[in-house]
Short mmCIF file of C-alpha atoms in Angstrom, two decimals:
data_model
loop_
_atom_site.label_atom_id
_atom_site.label_comp_id
_atom_site.label_asym_id
_atom_site.label_seq_id
_atom_site.Cartn_x
_atom_site.Cartn_y
_atom_site.Cartn_z
CA MET A 1 196.26 -178.17 105.16
CA GLN A 2 194.81 -179.22 108.49
CA SER A 3 193.82 -175.67 109.34
CA GLN A 4 192.00 -175.35 106.00
CA SER A 5 190.05 -178.58 106.51
CA SER A 6 189.15 -177.68 110.09
CA ALA A 7 187.93 -174.29 108.95
CA LYS A 8 185.87 -175.94 106.22
CA GLY A 9 184.15 -178.41 108.57
CA PRO A 10 182.03 -175.93 110.53
CA ALA A 11 181.09 -174.07 107.36
CA GLU A 12 179.68 -177.27 105.87
CA ASP A 13 177.78 -177.94 109.11
CA THR A 14 176.20 -174.52 109.05
CA ASP A 15 175.15 -175.01 105.43
CA ASP A 16 173.49 -178.31 106.32
CA ASP A 17 171.71 -176.91 109.34
CA GLU A 18 170.71 -173.36 108.38
CA GLU A 19 168.52 -172.78 111.49
CA PHE A 20 171.42 -173.40 113.88
CA ILE A 21 173.49 -170.34 114.77
CA GLY A 22 176.80 -170.58 116.62
CA PRO A 23 179.61 -173.11 116.86
CA PRO A 24 178.92 -176.76 115.91
CA LEU A 25 177.67 -179.12 118.65
CA PRO A 26 179.85 -182.03 119.72
CA PRO A 27 178.94 -185.43 118.21
CA GLY A 28 176.32 -187.38 120.18
CA PHE A 29 175.00 -184.28 121.99
CA LYS A 30 171.21 -184.27 122.76
CA ASP A 31 169.20 -181.29 123.91
CA SER A 32 167.19 -182.12 127.05
CA ASP A 33 164.34 -179.77 126.08
CA ASP A 34 163.89 -181.53 122.74
CA ASP A 35 163.80 -184.86 124.54
CA ASN A 36 161.16 -183.64 126.98
CA ASP A 37 158.99 -182.29 124.15
CA ASN A 38 159.30 -185.55 122.24
CA ASP A 39 158.50 -187.57 125.37
CA ASP A 40 155.39 -185.46 126.02
CA THR A 41 154.07 -185.90 122.49
CA GLU A 42 154.81 -189.64 122.60
CA GLU A 43 152.97 -189.90 125.93
CA GLU A 44 149.98 -188.04 124.49
CA ASP A 45 149.93 -190.32 121.47
CA ASN A 46 150.06 -193.40 123.68
CA ASN A 47 147.57 -192.02 126.22
CA PRO A 48 144.52 -190.45 124.54
CA VAL A 49 143.12 -189.36 127.95
CA LYS A 50 145.70 -186.54 128.01
CA LYS A 51 144.14 -185.13 124.83
CA ILE A 52 140.71 -184.67 126.47
CA PRO A 53 140.27 -180.91 127.15
CA ASP A 54 138.46 -180.97 130.51
CA SER A 55 140.67 -178.97 132.88
CA HIS A 56 138.35 -175.92 132.75
CA GLU A 57 134.63 -175.41 132.13
CA ILE A 58 132.07 -172.65 131.68
CA THR A 59 128.30 -172.97 132.13
CA LEU A 60 125.82 -171.22 129.85
CA GLN A 61 122.31 -170.94 131.32
CA HIS A 62 119.93 -171.72 128.46
CA GLY A 63 116.81 -172.05 130.63
CA THR A 64 115.20 -174.49 133.05
CA LYS A 65 114.16 -177.25 130.65
CA THR A 66 116.17 -179.83 128.70
CA VAL A 67 118.75 -178.55 126.19
CA SER A 68 117.83 -180.88 123.33
CA ALA A 69 119.90 -179.35 120.50
CA LEU A 70 123.40 -177.91 120.11
CA GLY A 71 125.12 -176.44 117.07
CA LEU A 72 128.50 -174.83 116.43
CA ASP A 73 129.43 -173.08 113.23
CA PRO A 74 132.45 -174.49 111.32
CA SER A 75 134.77 -171.72 112.52
CA GLY A 76 133.68 -172.21 116.16
CA ALA A 77 132.75 -168.55 116.68
CA ARG A 78 129.06 -169.06 117.50
CA LEU A 79 127.14 -171.62 119.51
CA ILE A 80 123.37 -172.17 119.26
CA THR A 81 121.28 -174.03 121.83
CA GLY A 82 117.68 -175.20 121.59
CA GLY A 83 115.47 -176.80 124.21
CA TYR A 84 112.16 -178.19 125.34
CA ASP A 85 111.17 -174.60 126.26
CA TYR A 86 110.87 -173.85 122.47
CA ASP A 87 113.71 -171.27 122.67
CA VAL A 88 116.75 -171.07 120.42
CA LYS A 89 119.59 -169.01 121.90
CA PHE A 90 122.62 -167.60 120.11
CA TRP A 91 125.98 -167.30 121.92
CA ASP A 92 128.92 -165.43 120.42
CA PHE A 93 132.21 -166.37 122.09
CA ALA A 94 134.06 -163.31 120.76
CA GLY A 95 131.29 -160.89 121.75
CA MET A 96 130.45 -162.39 125.17
CA ASP A 97 132.00 -161.22 128.43
CA ALA A 98 132.34 -163.14 131.70
CA SER A 99 128.61 -162.72 132.43
CA LEU A 100 128.02 -165.34 129.67
CA GLN A 101 124.76 -163.96 128.29
CA ALA A 102 123.20 -165.00 124.98
CA PHE A 103 122.98 -162.14 122.47
CA ARG A 104 119.73 -163.37 120.91
CA SER A 105 116.82 -165.57 121.92
CA LEU A 106 113.89 -166.51 119.70
CA GLN A 107 111.16 -169.13 119.20
CA PRO A 108 111.35 -170.01 115.51
CA CYS A 109 108.80 -172.84 115.71
CA GLU A 110 106.40 -171.26 118.21
CA CYS A 111 105.24 -173.96 120.66
CA HIS A 112 107.21 -176.94 119.33
CA GLN A 113 110.20 -178.49 121.09
CA ILE A 114 113.50 -178.08 119.28
CA LYS A 115 114.88 -181.47 118.16
CA SER A 116 118.02 -180.55 116.23
CA LEU A 117 120.10 -177.50 115.29
CA GLN A 118 122.99 -177.50 112.83
CA TYR A 119 125.03 -174.95 110.89
CA SER A 120 125.65 -175.67 107.22
CA SER A 121 129.14 -176.52 105.95
CA THR A 122 129.77 -172.82 105.17
CA GLY A 123 128.21 -171.59 108.44
CA ASP A 124 125.89 -169.04 106.82
CA VAL A 125 122.56 -170.80 107.51
CA ILE A 126 121.10 -172.94 110.32
CA LEU A 127 118.78 -175.94 110.02
CA VAL A 128 116.09 -176.03 112.75
CA VAL A 129 114.23 -179.31 113.25
CA SER A 130 111.37 -179.14 115.75
CA GLY A 131 108.34 -181.18 116.81
CA ASN A 132 106.22 -180.04 113.87
CA SER A 133 106.32 -181.42 110.31
CA GLN A 134 108.12 -178.49 108.67
CA ALA A 135 111.86 -177.93 109.02
CA LYS A 136 113.06 -174.31 108.95
CA VAL A 137 116.26 -172.70 107.73
CA LEU A 138 117.46 -169.51 109.46
CA ASP A 139 120.35 -167.23 108.63
CA ARG A 140 123.23 -166.58 111.06
CA ASP A 141 121.25 -163.93 112.93
CA GLY A 142 118.07 -166.00 113.30
CA PHE A 143 115.98 -164.54 110.47
CA PRO A 144 113.97 -167.07 108.41
CA VAL A 145 115.36 -168.09 105.01
CA MET A 146 112.97 -170.91 104.08
CA GLU A 147 110.39 -173.28 105.54
CA CYS A 148 109.72 -176.74 104.11
CA ILE A 149 106.26 -177.38 102.75
CA LYS A 150 103.81 -179.60 104.62
CA GLY A 151 102.70 -182.74 102.77
CA ASP A 152 99.13 -183.82 102.08
CA GLN A 153 98.25 -186.18 104.94
CA TYR A 154 95.37 -187.78 103.02
CA ILE A 155 97.65 -189.31 100.38
CA VAL A 156 98.66 -192.86 101.31
CA ASP A 157 101.83 -193.15 99.23
CA MET A 158 104.38 -190.87 100.91
CA THR A 159 106.37 -190.56 97.65
CA ASN A 160 103.55 -188.49 96.13
CA THR A 161 103.40 -185.92 98.93
CA LYS A 162 105.53 -182.81 98.60
CA GLY A 163 106.71 -182.82 102.22
CA HIS A 164 106.47 -184.50 105.60
CA THR A 165 103.02 -185.11 107.07
CA ALA A 166 103.99 -185.98 110.67
CA MET A 167 106.36 -184.85 113.43
CA LEU A 168 110.05 -184.55 112.53
CA ASN A 169 112.65 -186.54 114.45
CA SER A 170 116.03 -185.37 113.16
CA GLY A 171 117.87 -183.56 110.37
CA CYS A 172 121.35 -182.62 109.13
CA TRP A 173 123.19 -180.77 106.35
CA HIS A 174 125.05 -182.36 103.46
CA PRO A 175 128.79 -182.17 104.30
CA LYS A 176 129.82 -181.01 100.79
CA ILE A 177 126.76 -179.49 99.06
CA LYS A 178 125.89 -176.40 101.07
CA GLU A 179 122.29 -176.09 99.79
CA GLU A 180 121.16 -179.64 100.58
CA PHE A 181 119.83 -181.03 103.85
CA LEU A 182 118.15 -184.17 105.14
CA THR A 183 115.15 -184.75 107.45
CA CYS A 184 113.35 -187.80 108.85
CA SER A 185 109.85 -187.99 110.25
CA ASN A 186 107.15 -190.08 111.91
CA ASP A 187 105.46 -190.42 108.51
CA GLY A 188 108.03 -193.14 107.78
CA THR A 189 110.18 -191.24 105.28
CA VAL A 190 113.65 -189.70 105.00
CA ARG A 191 113.68 -186.74 102.61
CA THR A 192 116.38 -184.55 101.09
CA TRP A 193 115.70 -180.86 100.40
CA ASP A 194 117.19 -177.91 98.55
CA VAL A 195 117.29 -174.54 100.34
CA ASN A 196 116.37 -172.77 97.09
CA ASN A 197 113.23 -174.89 96.56
CA GLU A 198 110.84 -174.96 99.49
CA LYS A 199 107.87 -176.18 97.43
CA LYS A 200 108.97 -179.83 97.17
CA HIS A 201 111.57 -182.27 98.45
CA LYS A 202 114.43 -183.48 96.22
CA SER A 203 114.13 -187.21 96.93
CA VAL A 204 112.38 -189.63 99.31
CA PHE A 205 113.82 -192.71 101.07
CA LYS A 206 111.35 -195.12 102.68
CA PRO A 207 112.76 -197.49 105.30
CA ARG A 208 111.01 -200.86 105.46
CA SER A 209 110.79 -203.61 108.08
CA VAL A 210 111.53 -207.31 107.41
CA GLN A 211 107.90 -207.80 106.36
CA GLY A 212 108.14 -204.82 103.98
CA LYS A 213 105.97 -202.61 106.18
CA ARG A 214 106.54 -198.93 106.90
CA VAL A 215 108.85 -198.22 109.82
CA ILE A 216 109.59 -194.88 111.52
CA PRO A 217 113.16 -193.46 111.23
CA THR A 218 114.24 -191.80 114.50
CA THR A 219 117.61 -190.43 113.36
CA CYS A 220 119.39 -189.78 110.06
CA THR A 221 122.80 -188.65 108.84
CA TYR A 222 125.07 -188.32 105.81
CA SER A 223 128.41 -190.10 105.51
CA ARG A 224 131.48 -187.81 105.63
CA ASP A 225 131.77 -187.73 101.82
CA GLY A 226 127.99 -187.22 101.45
CA LYS A 227 127.51 -190.25 99.19
CA LEU A 228 125.57 -192.37 101.70
CA ILE A 229 122.45 -191.66 103.77
CA ALA A 230 121.95 -193.65 106.99
CA ALA A 231 118.81 -193.93 109.13
CA GLY A 232 118.18 -195.61 112.48
CA CYS A 233 114.64 -196.99 112.78
CA GLN A 234 112.18 -197.96 115.51
CA ASP A 235 112.36 -201.64 114.65
CA GLY A 236 116.03 -201.59 115.75
CA SER A 237 117.43 -201.60 112.22
CA ILE A 238 120.04 -199.31 110.63
CA GLN A 239 119.43 -198.78 106.91
CA ILE A 240 121.88 -197.11 104.53
CA TRP A 241 121.13 -195.91 100.99
CA ASP A 242 123.21 -194.57 98.15
CA ARG A 243 122.25 -190.86 97.96
CA ASN A 244 121.42 -191.15 94.25
CA MET A 245 119.42 -194.40 94.49
CA SER A 246 116.44 -194.09 96.78
CA VAL A 247 114.64 -197.41 96.23
CA HIS A 248 116.77 -200.22 97.67
CA THR A 249 119.18 -200.01 100.60
CA LYS A 250 122.88 -200.42 99.92
CA PHE A 251 123.62 -201.74 103.44
CA HIS A 252 121.29 -202.70 106.23
CA CYS A 253 121.43 -204.39 109.62
CA ARG A 254 118.08 -205.63 110.92
CA GLN A 255 118.94 -206.32 114.57
CA ALA A 256 121.33 -203.44 115.23
CA HIS A 257 119.45 -202.42 118.41
CA ALA A 258 116.47 -203.72 120.38
CA SER A 259 113.19 -203.49 118.48
CA GLY A 260 110.76 -200.83 119.74
CA THR A 261 113.52 -198.52 121.03
CA ASP A 262 114.51 -195.18 119.54
CA THR A 263 118.01 -195.19 118.05
CA SER A 264 118.94 -191.65 119.05
CA CYS A 265 122.13 -190.98 117.07
CA LEU A 266 124.16 -192.23 114.10
CA THR A 267 127.53 -190.69 113.28
CA PHE A 268 130.33 -191.61 110.86
CA SER A 269 133.98 -191.41 111.87
CA TYR A 270 136.15 -188.75 110.23
CA ASP A 271 137.92 -191.38 108.08
CA GLY A 272 134.48 -192.56 106.88
CA THR A 273 135.04 -196.28 107.49
CA VAL A 274 133.19 -196.69 110.78
CA LEU A 275 129.63 -195.90 111.92
CA ALA A 276 128.74 -195.37 115.61
CA SER A 277 125.17 -195.81 116.84
CA ARG A 278 123.60 -194.79 120.16
CA GLY A 279 120.58 -196.93 120.95
CA GLY A 280 117.56 -196.44 123.15
CA ASP A 281 118.40 -199.90 124.55
CA ASP A 282 121.19 -198.27 126.66
CA THR A 283 123.98 -199.38 124.30
CA LEU A 284 126.66 -197.74 122.17
CA LYS A 285 127.85 -199.76 119.16
CA ILE A 286 130.43 -199.28 116.46
CA TRP A 287 130.08 -200.84 112.99
CA ASP A 288 132.08 -201.45 109.86
CA ILE A 289 129.44 -200.94 107.15
CA ARG A 290 131.27 -203.33 104.80
CA GLN A 291 130.65 -206.13 107.34
CA PHE A 292 127.35 -204.92 108.68
CA LYS A 293 125.93 -208.07 110.26
CA LYS A 294 127.81 -207.81 113.54
CA PRO A 295 129.16 -204.77 115.44
CA LEU A 296 132.92 -204.32 115.81
CA ASN A 297 132.43 -203.40 119.47
CA SER A 298 129.61 -202.67 121.87
CA ALA A 299 129.19 -201.04 125.28
CA ASP A 300 126.07 -201.42 127.41
CA GLY A 301 124.78 -200.02 130.70
CA LEU A 302 124.55 -196.47 129.29
CA PRO A 303 121.01 -195.27 130.18
CA SER A 304 119.30 -193.04 127.63
CA PHE A 305 115.88 -191.47 128.29
CA PHE A 306 115.90 -188.97 125.42
CA PRO A 307 115.28 -189.56 121.70
CA MET A 308 118.24 -187.31 120.81
CA THR A 309 121.06 -188.57 123.10
CA ASP A 310 124.28 -187.99 121.17
CA CYS A 311 127.53 -189.73 120.42
CA CYS A 312 130.51 -188.21 118.60
CA PHE A 313 134.12 -188.90 117.62
CA SER A 314 137.14 -186.97 118.89
CA PRO A 315 138.99 -184.77 116.34
CA ASP A 316 141.80 -187.38 116.05
CA ASP A 317 139.18 -190.14 115.49
CA LYS A 318 140.56 -192.33 118.30
CA VAL A 319 137.94 -191.68 121.02
CA LEU A 320 134.15 -192.03 121.03
CA VAL A 321 132.06 -189.88 123.41
CA THR A 322 128.49 -190.24 124.68
CA GLY A 323 126.36 -189.05 127.59
CA THR A 324 124.12 -190.91 130.04
CA SER A 325 120.69 -190.10 131.47
CA VAL A 326 119.64 -190.20 135.12
CA LYS A 327 116.30 -189.94 136.89
CA LYS A 328 115.62 -186.96 139.14
CA GLY A 329 117.62 -187.39 142.34
CA GLY A 330 119.28 -190.51 140.91
CA GLY A 331 122.88 -189.27 140.77
CA SER A 332 124.88 -187.36 138.18
CA GLY A 333 124.72 -187.49 134.40
CA LYS A 334 128.11 -188.45 132.99
CA LEU A 335 130.10 -188.09 129.81
CA PHE A 336 131.87 -191.35 128.89
CA PHE A 337 134.95 -191.64 126.67
CA PHE A 338 135.67 -194.97 124.90
CA ASP A 339 138.71 -196.06 122.92
CA ARG A 340 137.59 -196.58 119.32
CA GLU A 341 139.69 -199.71 118.72
CA THR A 342 139.34 -201.62 122.02
CA PHE A 343 136.12 -199.94 123.26
CA GLN A 344 137.66 -199.77 126.70
CA LYS A 345 136.27 -196.98 128.90
CA LEU A 346 139.08 -194.43 129.06
CA TYR A 347 137.58 -191.62 131.10
CA GLU A 348 134.37 -190.15 132.50
CA ILE A 349 133.27 -186.64 133.48
CA GLU A 350 130.52 -185.98 136.02
CA VAL A 351 128.67 -183.15 134.32
CA THR A 352 125.69 -182.25 136.56
CA ASP A 353 122.89 -183.78 138.63
CA ALA A 354 120.73 -184.23 135.52
CA SER A 355 120.87 -186.19 132.27
CA VAL A 356 123.52 -185.50 129.62
CA VAL A 357 121.61 -185.23 126.34
CA ARG A 358 123.80 -183.60 123.69
CA CYS A 359 127.57 -183.65 123.25
CA LEU A 360 129.71 -182.02 120.60
CA TRP A 361 133.52 -182.10 120.22
CA HIS A 362 134.54 -179.33 117.84
CA PRO A 363 137.66 -180.22 115.81
CA LYS A 364 138.94 -176.65 115.35
CA LEU A 365 138.36 -175.39 118.89
CA ASN A 366 139.18 -178.74 120.57
CA GLN A 367 136.41 -178.01 123.09
CA ILE A 368 133.53 -180.22 124.23
CA MET A 369 130.00 -178.77 124.37
CA VAL A 370 127.40 -180.59 126.48
CA GLY A 371 123.63 -180.04 126.72
CA THR A 372 121.94 -181.24 129.92
CA GLY A 373 118.46 -182.11 131.15
CA ASN A 374 118.28 -179.15 133.57
CA GLY A 375 118.74 -176.35 131.02
CA LEU A 376 122.53 -175.93 131.07
CA ALA A 377 124.99 -175.88 128.19
CA LYS A 378 128.50 -176.61 129.47
CA VAL A 379 131.72 -176.00 127.58
CA TYR A 380 134.84 -177.97 128.58
CA TYR A 381 138.20 -176.63 127.44
CA ASP A 382 141.90 -176.64 128.19
CA PRO A 383 143.84 -173.33 128.10
CA VAL A 384 146.80 -175.03 126.37
CA LYS A 385 145.19 -177.61 124.07
CA SER A 386 142.07 -175.63 123.08
CA GLN A 387 141.81 -172.72 120.68
CA ARG A 388 139.59 -169.61 120.92
CA GLY A 389 135.95 -170.40 121.83
CA ALA A 390 135.36 -170.26 125.59
CA LYS A 391 138.87 -168.88 126.17
CA LEU A 392 137.85 -165.59 124.53
CA CYS A 393 134.92 -164.74 126.81
CA VAL A 394 136.34 -165.93 130.14
CA VAL A 395 139.08 -163.28 130.16
CA LYS A 396 136.67 -160.38 129.54
CA THR A 397 135.33 -158.57 132.60
CA LYS A 398 131.64 -157.74 132.93
CA ARG A 399 130.76 -154.43 131.32
CA LYS A 400 128.98 -151.86 133.49
CA GLU A 401 126.11 -149.99 131.91
CA ARG A 402 126.60 -146.24 131.75
CA GLN A 403 123.39 -144.83 133.17
CA ALA A 404 123.94 -141.42 131.58
CA GLU A 405 124.01 -142.87 128.08
CA THR A 406 120.72 -144.70 128.54
CA LEU A 407 118.92 -141.51 129.61
CA THR A 408 119.79 -139.47 126.51
CA GLN A 409 116.98 -138.56 124.15
CA ASP A 410 116.70 -140.44 120.87
CA TYR A 411 117.75 -138.55 117.78
CA ILE A 412 114.86 -138.32 115.32
CA ILE A 413 115.93 -138.26 111.66
CA THR A 414 113.70 -136.04 109.52
CA PRO A 415 115.35 -135.78 106.10
CA HIS A 416 112.54 -133.76 104.41
CA ALA A 417 111.94 -131.26 107.21
CA LEU A 418 112.60 -127.56 106.70
CA PRO A 419 116.02 -126.39 107.94
CA MET A 420 114.48 -124.39 110.80
CA PHE A 421 112.76 -127.51 112.19
CA ARG A 422 115.55 -129.99 111.56
CA GLU A 423 117.39 -131.26 114.63
CA PRO A 424 121.17 -130.92 114.60
CA ARG A 425 122.80 -134.30 114.17
CA GLN A 426 124.21 -135.75 117.39
CA ARG A 427 127.94 -136.32 117.26
CA SER A 428 128.27 -138.25 120.54
CA THR A 429 126.21 -138.76 123.67
CA ARG A 430 128.87 -137.28 125.95
CA LYS A 431 129.00 -133.99 124.06
CA GLN A 432 125.20 -133.85 124.07
CA LEU A 433 125.18 -134.39 127.85
CA GLU A 434 127.65 -131.53 128.32
CA LYS A 435 125.42 -129.25 126.22
CA ASP A 436 122.31 -130.29 128.17
CA ARG A 437 124.08 -129.46 131.43
CA LEU A 438 124.63 -125.86 130.22
CA ASP A 439 120.98 -125.50 129.11
CA PRO A 440 119.03 -124.00 132.09
CA MET A 441 115.74 -125.57 130.93
CA LYS A 442 117.03 -129.13 130.41
CA SER A 443 119.18 -129.16 133.54
CA HIS A 444 116.45 -127.65 135.77
CA LYS A 445 115.84 -129.67 138.93
CA PRO A 446 112.17 -130.63 139.41
CA GLU A 447 110.37 -128.73 142.18
CA PRO A 448 109.77 -130.74 145.38
CA PRO A 449 106.14 -131.18 146.52
CA VAL A 450 104.74 -128.33 148.67
CA ALA A 451 104.26 -129.22 152.34
CA GLY A 452 101.50 -127.46 154.28
CA ALA A 453 99.71 -124.47 152.75
CA GLY A 454 100.23 -123.70 149.08
CA ARG A 455 102.50 -120.91 147.94
CA GLY A 456 103.80 -119.38 144.75
CA GLY A 457 100.65 -120.33 142.82
CA ARG A 458 100.99 -124.03 143.76
CA VAL A 459 98.31 -125.84 145.75
CA GLY A 460 99.39 -127.59 148.96
CA THR A 461 99.48 -131.34 149.29
CA HIS A 462 96.29 -131.60 151.44
CA GLY A 463 94.11 -129.89 154.01
CA VAL A 464 93.89 -126.48 152.33
CA THR A 465 90.95 -126.93 149.97
CA LEU A 466 87.69 -128.80 150.61
CA SER A 467 88.32 -131.30 147.81
CA SER A 468 91.76 -132.23 149.13
CA TYR A 469 90.30 -132.62 152.65
CA ILE A 470 87.62 -135.00 151.33
CA VAL A 471 90.18 -136.99 149.33
CA LYS A 472 92.33 -137.29 152.42
CA ASN A 473 89.42 -138.61 154.51
CA ILE A 474 88.27 -141.05 151.82
CA ALA A 475 91.71 -142.55 151.78
CA LEU A 476 91.55 -143.30 155.53
CA ASP A 477 90.90 -146.94 156.29
CA LYS A 478 87.60 -147.25 158.15
CA THR A 479 86.91 -150.91 157.65
CA ASP A 480 85.50 -152.77 160.64
CA ASP A 481 86.91 -156.28 160.88
CA SER A 482 84.60 -157.34 163.76
CA ASN A 483 81.73 -159.85 163.48
CA PRO A 484 78.68 -158.13 161.81
CA ARG A 485 76.19 -159.98 164.07
CA GLU A 486 77.98 -158.75 167.19
CA ALA A 487 78.14 -155.26 165.74
CA ILE A 488 74.30 -155.22 165.42
CA LEU A 489 73.59 -156.87 168.79
CA ARG A 490 75.79 -154.30 170.46
CA HIS A 491 72.87 -151.85 170.12
CA ALA A 492 70.10 -154.33 171.21
CA LYS A 493 69.97 -153.27 174.89
CA GLU A 494 69.84 -149.56 174.06
CA ALA A 495 67.09 -150.16 171.44
CA GLU A 496 65.00 -152.05 174.02
CA GLU A 497 65.32 -149.36 176.71
CA ASN A 498 64.94 -146.35 174.42
CA PRO A 499 62.95 -147.42 171.38
CA TYR A 500 63.04 -144.88 168.59
CA TRP A 501 61.82 -146.29 165.26
CA VAL A 502 58.90 -148.81 165.40
CA ALA A 503 57.78 -149.18 169.07
CA PRO A 504 56.66 -145.51 169.64
CA ALA A 505 54.12 -145.79 166.78
CA TYR A 506 52.31 -148.69 168.53
CA ALA A 507 52.72 -147.36 172.11
CA LYS A 508 48.92 -146.65 172.52
CA THR A 509 47.32 -149.26 170.28
CA GLN A 510 49.59 -152.20 171.10
CA PRO A 511 51.73 -151.50 174.17
CA LYS A 512 52.77 -155.14 174.44
CA THR A 513 54.42 -156.42 171.28
CA VAL A 514 52.69 -159.42 169.71
CA PHE A 515 54.76 -161.57 167.38
CA ALA A 516 53.34 -163.98 164.82
CA GLU A 517 53.29 -167.59 165.94
CA VAL A 518 55.38 -169.99 163.91
CA GLU A 519 53.10 -172.58 162.36
CA PRO A 520 54.49 -176.09 162.17
CA GLU A 521 54.85 -177.38 158.65
CA ASP A 522 52.13 -179.79 157.59
CA ASP A 523 53.28 -183.34 157.50
CA GLU A 524 52.19 -184.55 154.11
CA THR A 525 53.64 -188.03 154.33
CA ASP A 526 50.32 -189.59 155.42
CA LYS A 527 48.24 -187.87 152.72
CA PRO A 528 47.36 -189.72 149.53
CA GLU A 529 49.38 -188.90 146.44
CA TRP A 530 46.67 -186.81 144.76
CA LYS A 531 46.26 -184.53 147.83
CA LYS A 532 49.94 -183.66 148.13
CA ARG A 533 51.00 -180.23 146.93
CA LYS A 534 52.79 -180.24 143.62
CA ILE A 535 56.03 -178.35 143.86
#
């Protein structure tokens, strides 16, 4: 009986634990590897600094001026950068090699600084907000899809204009509706648009000051569920509307930041309960919009010189990130990491010796993108914690250009030509090169220039014909760099001893040269006014 029960015990154990293969473990046994893994994950949970992917970095050279806009598509395959140099550059992590070159560069808004770039929720179109009054939508490859209409600037009531009438400040896509986006402008309005209707906005939100006067919104955003629209204004207020009710604000805080400063960024946390604001008064604040009178936490001493300095939440929603600005030669721009609950400074990264303007922490890649004031876009990643992105292009070696391929003739397609004139279709460049090498005409080495006298029906380089001799002598440098007066006076003594031109003609009639006497100018100061010569 005992043998049967003992045989049954292990069988039951194996049924309970199907993944385990082999004899049953003794009671109370613990695997050291499992413990280490558990300890590591517990440590990471307790210490959010270990989750920051900053062990490695790559630098993308956008240009020489400030990188004022960054955008990553939802999958994290492509990065776009825009700057004060009017350029928008496209970077493809999968297609790039270690040389880190952009695959496309364009100026979608001509001579206007780029303020904001963002991919839509599906990643198929890009919103471009620049210094003019018309936002543009491009497709993934940079070709225009639509351009917002410009409003009539002579109409006083901004509700009756079809579009913005002044410079744009910011813009973003709706997180759920892929055709809708939001813009705010110096004309004192926040407008929503539909990609399929460029002739008129969808709705208009007009922020107002305490006195009911028009106030300029400097930044705008949707909540994570897309039901709320928030705007930070120049009077220091943050105003939030219900997306479907554009008249009265649902929440507002009048003294969120110092009046007269540009609130440069508003962003909602991933759980949607908290709003973070980056002020032009060198502060970073976090708010619960249900109790909007007072911030939950605040951090100051974070200089910001740009109207688009960013702040963003980490993918796990526990850390808040922002950058700081520095004057030229005034130290390094830094990236600061704050704990969301306690607002204690957890960590800082010295980025470069210029201001940190934009920052972006992509949730899928777990990589941090930073735009700086000296034209760099930096990507911070960790080989273990991060996915794809910068890891793809770092491992690829630089490709060498094959000179032979670039020298091949282009194949001209002539579908309606007669068969005798039609070129044979090229299969590959290498085969074509091999054929060209066998062709005596195509592979003929050019004749070197003839030295000396001509031969074989070819004229010599110079000296044989009269024309070539003249050309050769014309080309000689005969310029005299000496003083022209000295050059003339050099012949004065010889001209006096052996006169040739003028003196021989007067040798009999006037042997001694007589020069005209210089008459002194009449002093007319003593003459009366009417006698003076009129000039």
